[in-house]
């Protein structure tokens, strides 16, 4: 027989899965608009705000779970991890909003060379793949899938560093291109970090071990 706390924890899990799906779509829309040079700011702001409200709901339920059910250690581990994951998902949304904002304000990618656009597309693809892994691994509580994220995270970090070096060495890049592409690469690198944090939390939920995947 399921405990009452299990029912509420399942509700949390369902809410987080919905957040995960929304975060991926929010990022996809924001990144695509940035690369295409179109605007998605209003839509992304609305989606980001919805993610924040969902994160607040997860937090409220967390306190309710602790107050009503006096959870045991394993339950507390899951409760704590779910709240942390909701924060990471909300951060995805805020970075998506940041990307849309700089796109609207600067639209600097149009002043970059073709290889810069190709670089942003490649980095974006890797980061979206990491986000998808974090969302899918949470839905399945799949530790093995979660651990696959490490290699891509290292690749994204290296791409970010390579990008900075390339800009430093190139004297013929416009200021708008430098500002826009550097902010974009930084946001993508931070999104990748949060994807890793989610996967680390999944590992903790399932195994009880705090393992760094970076």
mmCIF file of C-alpha atoms in Angstrom:
data_model
loop_
_atom_site.group_PDB
_atom_site.id
_atom_site.type_symbol
_atom_site.label_atom_id
_atom_site.label_comp_id
_atom_site.label_asym_id
_atom_site.label_seq_id
_atom_site.Cartn_x
_atom_site.Cartn_y
_atom_site.Cartn_z
ATOM 1 C CA UNK A 1 0.000 0.000 0.000
ATOM 2 C CA UNK A 2 1.314 3.420 -0.921
ATOM 3 C CA UNK A 3 1.957 5.855 1.890
ATOM 4 C CA UNK A 4 0.222 9.216 1.757
ATOM 5 C CA UNK A 5 3.580 10.902 1.284
ATOM 6 C CA UNK A 6 4.181 8.796 -1.819
ATOM 7 C CA UNK A 7 1.102 10.293 -3.470
ATOM 8 C CA UNK A 8 2.351 13.853 -2.887
ATOM 9 C CA UNK A 9 5.866 12.932 -4.018
ATOM 10 C CA UNK A 10 4.385 11.539 -7.210
ATOM 11 C CA UNK A 11 2.576 14.835 -7.728
ATOM 12 C CA UNK A 12 5.927 16.598 -7.340
ATOM 13 C CA UNK A 13 7.475 14.266 -9.876
ATOM 14 C CA UNK A 14 4.699 14.948 -12.391
ATOM 15 C CA UNK A 15 5.029 18.707 -11.875
ATOM 16 C CA UNK A 16 8.797 18.524 -12.406
ATOM 17 C CA UNK A 17 8.308 16.516 -15.588
ATOM 18 C CA UNK A 18 5.995 19.243 -16.877
ATOM 19 C CA UNK A 19 8.589 21.845 -15.915
ATOM 20 C CA UNK A 20 11.244 19.887 -17.763
ATOM 21 C CA UNK A 21 9.204 19.773 -20.956
ATOM 22 C CA UNK A 22 8.481 23.493 -20.709
ATOM 23 C CA UNK A 23 12.124 24.378 -20.065
ATOM 24 C CA UNK A 24 13.236 22.546 -23.175
ATOM 25 C CA UNK A 25 10.635 24.269 -25.344
ATOM 26 C CA UNK A 26 11.480 27.671 -23.833
ATOM 27 C CA UNK A 27 15.161 27.258 -24.605
ATOM 28 C CA UNK A 28 14.494 25.882 -28.071
ATOM 29 C CA UNK A 29 12.320 28.872 -29.007
ATOM 30 C CA UNK A 30 14.778 31.380 -27.545
ATOM 31 C CA UNK A 31 17.864 29.877 -29.175
ATOM 32 C CA UNK A 32 16.185 29.454 -32.560
ATOM 33 C CA UNK A 33 15.076 33.098 -32.557
ATOM 34 C CA UNK A 34 18.612 34.194 -31.663
ATOM 35 C CA UNK A 35 20.152 32.215 -34.508
ATOM 36 C CA UNK A 36 17.473 33.258 -37.010
ATOM 37 C CA UNK A 37 17.579 36.911 -35.940
ATOM 38 C CA UNK A 38 13.858 36.967 -35.142
ATOM 39 C CA UNK A 39 12.109 37.996 -31.948
ATOM 40 C CA UNK A 40 10.576 35.709 -29.317
ATOM 41 C CA UNK A 41 10.972 37.907 -26.247
ATOM 42 C CA UNK A 42 7.311 38.182 -25.290
ATOM 43 C CA UNK A 43 6.683 34.452 -25.698
ATOM 44 C CA UNK A 44 9.847 33.467 -23.849
ATOM 45 C CA UNK A 45 9.137 35.915 -21.019
ATOM 46 C CA UNK A 46 5.689 34.359 -20.557
ATOM 47 C CA UNK A 47 7.138 30.836 -20.536
ATOM 48 C CA UNK A 48 9.924 31.843 -18.151
ATOM 49 C CA UNK A 49 7.395 33.380 -15.765
ATOM 50 C CA UNK A 50 5.348 30.181 -15.859
ATOM 51 C CA UNK A 51 8.449 28.208 -14.921
ATOM 52 C CA UNK A 52 9.062 30.481 -11.941
ATOM 53 C CA UNK A 53 5.490 29.968 -10.752
ATOM 54 C CA UNK A 54 5.882 26.205 -11.090
ATOM 55 C CA UNK A 55 9.134 26.341 -9.104
ATOM 56 C CA UNK A 56 7.327 28.275 -6.369
ATOM 57 C CA UNK A 57 4.674 25.554 -6.309
ATOM 58 C CA UNK A 58 7.333 22.870 -5.869
ATOM 59 C CA UNK A 59 8.808 24.865 -2.985
ATOM 60 C CA UNK A 60 5.405 25.287 -1.313
ATOM 61 C CA UNK A 61 4.740 21.563 -1.593
ATOM 62 C CA UNK A 62 8.173 20.851 -0.132
ATOM 63 C CA UNK A 63 7.323 22.656 3.094
ATOM 64 C CA UNK A 64 3.923 20.966 3.140
ATOM 65 C CA UNK A 65 5.550 17.548 2.829
ATOM 66 C CA UNK A 66 7.940 18.221 5.682
ATOM 67 C CA UNK A 67 5.250 19.713 7.940
ATOM 68 C CA UNK A 68 2.564 17.084 7.347
ATOM 69 C CA UNK A 69 4.403 13.813 6.943
ATOM 70 C CA UNK A 70 7.640 13.983 8.973
ATOM 71 C CA UNK A 71 9.538 12.237 6.172
ATOM 72 C CA UNK A 72 12.290 9.721 6.807
ATOM 73 C CA UNK A 73 15.831 10.209 5.506
ATOM 74 C CA UNK A 74 15.269 8.713 2.046
ATOM 75 C CA UNK A 75 12.140 10.811 1.570
ATOM 76 C CA UNK A 76 13.979 13.946 2.658
ATOM 77 C CA UNK A 77 16.663 13.201 0.089
ATOM 78 C CA UNK A 78 14.050 13.116 -2.671
ATOM 79 C CA UNK A 79 12.191 16.169 -1.370
ATOM 80 C CA UNK A 80 15.369 18.232 -1.157
ATOM 81 C CA UNK A 81 16.508 17.120 -4.616
ATOM 82 C CA UNK A 82 13.150 17.891 -6.216
ATOM 83 C CA UNK A 83 13.252 21.447 -4.874
ATOM 84 C CA UNK A 84 16.794 21.886 -6.150
ATOM 85 C CA UNK A 85 15.868 20.546 -9.579
ATOM 86 C CA UNK A 86 12.917 22.928 -9.791
ATOM 87 C CA UNK A 87 15.354 25.795 -9.200
ATOM 88 C CA UNK A 88 17.641 24.523 -11.980
ATOM 89 C CA UNK A 89 14.701 24.266 -14.366
ATOM 90 C CA UNK A 90 13.667 27.808 -13.470
ATOM 91 C CA UNK A 91 17.226 28.947 -14.212
ATOM 92 C CA UNK A 92 16.945 27.406 -17.677
ATOM 93 C CA UNK A 93 13.980 29.691 -18.211
ATOM 94 C CA UNK A 94 15.774 32.797 -16.975
ATOM 95 C CA UNK A 95 18.737 32.144 -19.252
ATOM 96 C CA UNK A 96 16.338 31.651 -22.161
ATOM 97 C CA UNK A 97 14.889 35.058 -21.315
ATOM 98 C CA UNK A 98 18.383 36.581 -21.157
ATOM 99 C CA UNK A 99 19.142 35.169 -24.604
ATOM 100 C CA UNK A 100 15.944 36.640 -26.025
ATOM 101 C CA UNK A 101 16.668 39.992 -24.407
ATOM 102 C CA UNK A 102 20.179 40.384 -25.812
ATOM 103 C CA UNK A 103 18.881 39.254 -29.185
ATOM 104 C CA UNK A 104 16.253 41.990 -29.143
ATOM 105 C CA UNK A 105 18.618 44.646 -27.817
ATOM 106 C CA UNK A 106 21.751 43.880 -29.845
ATOM 107 C CA UNK A 107 20.955 41.351 -32.578
ATOM 108 C CA UNK A 108 24.705 41.083 -32.943
ATOM 109 C CA UNK A 109 24.862 37.712 -34.626
ATOM 110 C CA UNK A 110 23.940 39.321 -37.952
ATOM 111 C CA UNK A 111 27.247 41.211 -37.775
ATOM 112 C CA UNK A 112 29.282 38.064 -37.146
ATOM 113 C CA UNK A 113 31.039 35.979 -39.756
ATOM 114 C CA UNK A 114 29.418 32.765 -40.976
ATOM 115 C CA UNK A 115 31.698 30.575 -38.876
ATOM 116 C CA UNK A 116 30.519 32.331 -35.712
ATOM 117 C CA UNK A 117 26.912 31.447 -36.489
ATOM 118 C CA UNK A 118 27.976 27.857 -37.130
ATOM 119 C CA UNK A 119 29.782 27.825 -33.789
ATOM 120 C CA UNK A 120 26.716 29.101 -31.909
ATOM 121 C CA UNK A 121 24.538 26.522 -33.669
ATOM 122 C CA UNK A 122 26.914 23.696 -32.734
ATOM 123 C CA UNK A 123 27.206 24.801 -29.112
ATOM 124 C CA UNK A 124 23.431 25.253 -28.879
ATOM 125 C CA UNK A 125 22.843 21.753 -30.218
ATOM 126 C CA UNK A 126 25.099 20.256 -27.572
ATOM 127 C CA UNK A 127 23.480 22.244 -24.776
ATOM 128 C CA UNK A 128 19.959 21.369 -25.879
ATOM 129 C CA UNK A 129 21.034 17.735 -25.949
ATOM 130 C CA UNK A 130 22.213 18.088 -22.338
ATOM 131 C CA UNK A 131 18.920 19.679 -21.313
ATOM 132 C CA UNK A 132 17.005 16.852 -22.980
ATOM 133 C CA UNK A 133 19.131 14.288 -21.128
ATOM 134 C CA UNK A 134 18.499 15.991 -17.786
ATOM 135 C CA UNK A 135 14.739 16.093 -18.392
ATOM 136 C CA UNK A 136 14.526 12.511 -19.641
ATOM 137 C CA UNK A 137 16.780 11.148 -16.892
ATOM 138 C CA UNK A 138 14.573 12.786 -14.275
ATOM 139 C CA UNK A 139 11.383 11.410 -15.779
ATOM 140 C CA UNK A 140 12.841 7.892 -15.757
ATOM 141 C CA UNK A 141 15.090 8.338 -12.688
ATOM 142 C CA UNK A 142 17.752 6.831 -14.935
ATOM 143 C CA UNK A 143 21.174 7.168 -13.306
ATOM 144 C CA UNK A 144 23.051 5.690 -16.256
ATOM 145 C CA UNK A 145 21.502 8.215 -18.630
ATOM 146 C CA UNK A 146 22.237 11.034 -16.199
ATOM 147 C CA UNK A 147 25.905 10.101 -16.067
ATOM 148 C CA UNK A 148 26.280 10.316 -19.856
ATOM 149 C CA UNK A 149 26.094 14.085 -19.580
ATOM 150 C CA UNK A 150 29.677 14.525 -18.384
ATOM 151 C CA UNK A 151 31.445 14.240 -21.740
ATOM 152 C CA UNK A 152 29.201 16.756 -23.470
ATOM 153 C CA UNK A 153 29.612 19.162 -20.554
ATOM 154 C CA UNK A 154 33.383 19.062 -20.987
ATOM 155 C CA UNK A 155 32.980 19.716 -24.698
ATOM 156 C CA UNK A 156 30.765 22.735 -24.030
ATOM 157 C CA UNK A 157 33.251 24.149 -21.522
ATOM 158 C CA UNK A 158 36.061 23.795 -24.040
ATOM 159 C CA UNK A 159 33.986 25.448 -26.762
ATOM 160 C CA UNK A 160 33.378 28.421 -24.486
ATOM 161 C CA UNK A 161 37.093 28.830 -23.779
ATOM 162 C CA UNK A 162 37.960 28.420 -27.461
ATOM 163 C CA UNK A 163 35.401 31.088 -28.312
ATOM 164 C CA UNK A 164 36.990 33.605 -25.935
ATOM 165 C CA UNK A 165 40.448 32.903 -27.322
ATOM 166 C CA UNK A 166 39.267 33.266 -30.905
ATOM 167 C CA UNK A 167 37.690 36.646 -30.192
ATOM 168 C CA UNK A 168 40.847 37.796 -28.425
ATOM 169 C CA UNK A 169 42.972 36.844 -31.437
ATOM 170 C CA UNK A 170 40.638 38.316 -34.081
ATOM 171 C CA UNK A 171 41.008 42.080 -34.547
ATOM 172 C CA UNK A 172 38.278 42.371 -37.169
ATOM 173 C CA UNK A 173 35.193 41.406 -35.167
ATOM 174 C CA UNK A 174 32.541 44.074 -34.580
ATOM 175 C CA UNK A 175 31.733 45.128 -31.032
ATOM 176 C CA UNK A 176 28.147 43.967 -31.416
ATOM 177 C CA UNK A 177 29.297 40.542 -32.538
ATOM 178 C CA UNK A 178 31.745 40.277 -29.626
ATOM 179 C CA UNK A 179 29.185 41.313 -27.025
ATOM 180 C CA UNK A 180 26.300 39.260 -28.381
ATOM 181 C CA UNK A 181 28.215 36.050 -29.097
ATOM 182 C CA UNK A 182 30.144 36.158 -25.822
ATOM 183 C CA UNK A 183 26.983 36.618 -23.765
ATOM 184 C CA UNK A 184 25.285 33.869 -25.748
ATOM 185 C CA UNK A 185 28.177 31.466 -25.258
ATOM 186 C CA UNK A 186 28.248 32.276 -21.554
ATOM 187 C CA UNK A 187 24.525 31.665 -21.150
ATOM 188 C CA UNK A 188 24.836 28.363 -22.993
ATOM 189 C CA UNK A 189 27.749 27.347 -20.770
ATOM 190 C CA UNK A 190 25.711 28.147 -17.655
ATOM 191 C CA UNK A 191 22.683 26.222 -18.948
ATOM 192 C CA UNK A 192 24.993 23.238 -19.464
ATOM 193 C CA UNK A 193 26.156 23.556 -15.853
ATOM 194 C CA UNK A 194 22.575 23.467 -14.594
ATOM 195 C CA UNK A 195 21.879 20.386 -16.701
ATOM 196 C CA UNK A 196 24.752 18.702 -14.884
ATOM 197 C CA UNK A 197 23.377 19.834 -11.518
ATOM 198 C CA UNK A 198 20.049 18.191 -12.361
ATOM 199 C CA UNK A 199 21.792 14.950 -13.286
ATOM 200 C CA UNK A 200 23.824 15.033 -10.072
ATOM 201 C CA UNK A 201 20.581 15.435 -8.119
ATOM 202 C CA UNK A 202 19.082 12.447 -9.938
ATOM 203 C CA UNK A 203 22.083 10.349 -8.983
ATOM 204 C CA UNK A 204 21.641 11.461 -5.358
ATOM 205 C CA UNK A 205 17.933 10.580 -5.344
ATOM 206 C CA UNK A 206 18.538 7.069 -6.638
ATOM 207 C CA UNK A 207 21.826 6.120 -4.973
ATOM 208 C CA UNK A 208 22.072 8.388 -1.940
ATOM 209 C CA UNK A 209 25.575 9.340 -3.080
ATOM 210 C CA UNK A 210 26.684 12.882 -3.884
ATOM 211 C CA UNK A 211 28.689 12.475 -7.067
ATOM 212 C CA UNK A 212 30.184 15.231 -9.197
ATOM 213 C CA UNK A 213 29.575 14.718 -12.904
ATOM 214 C CA UNK A 214 31.716 17.662 -14.016
#
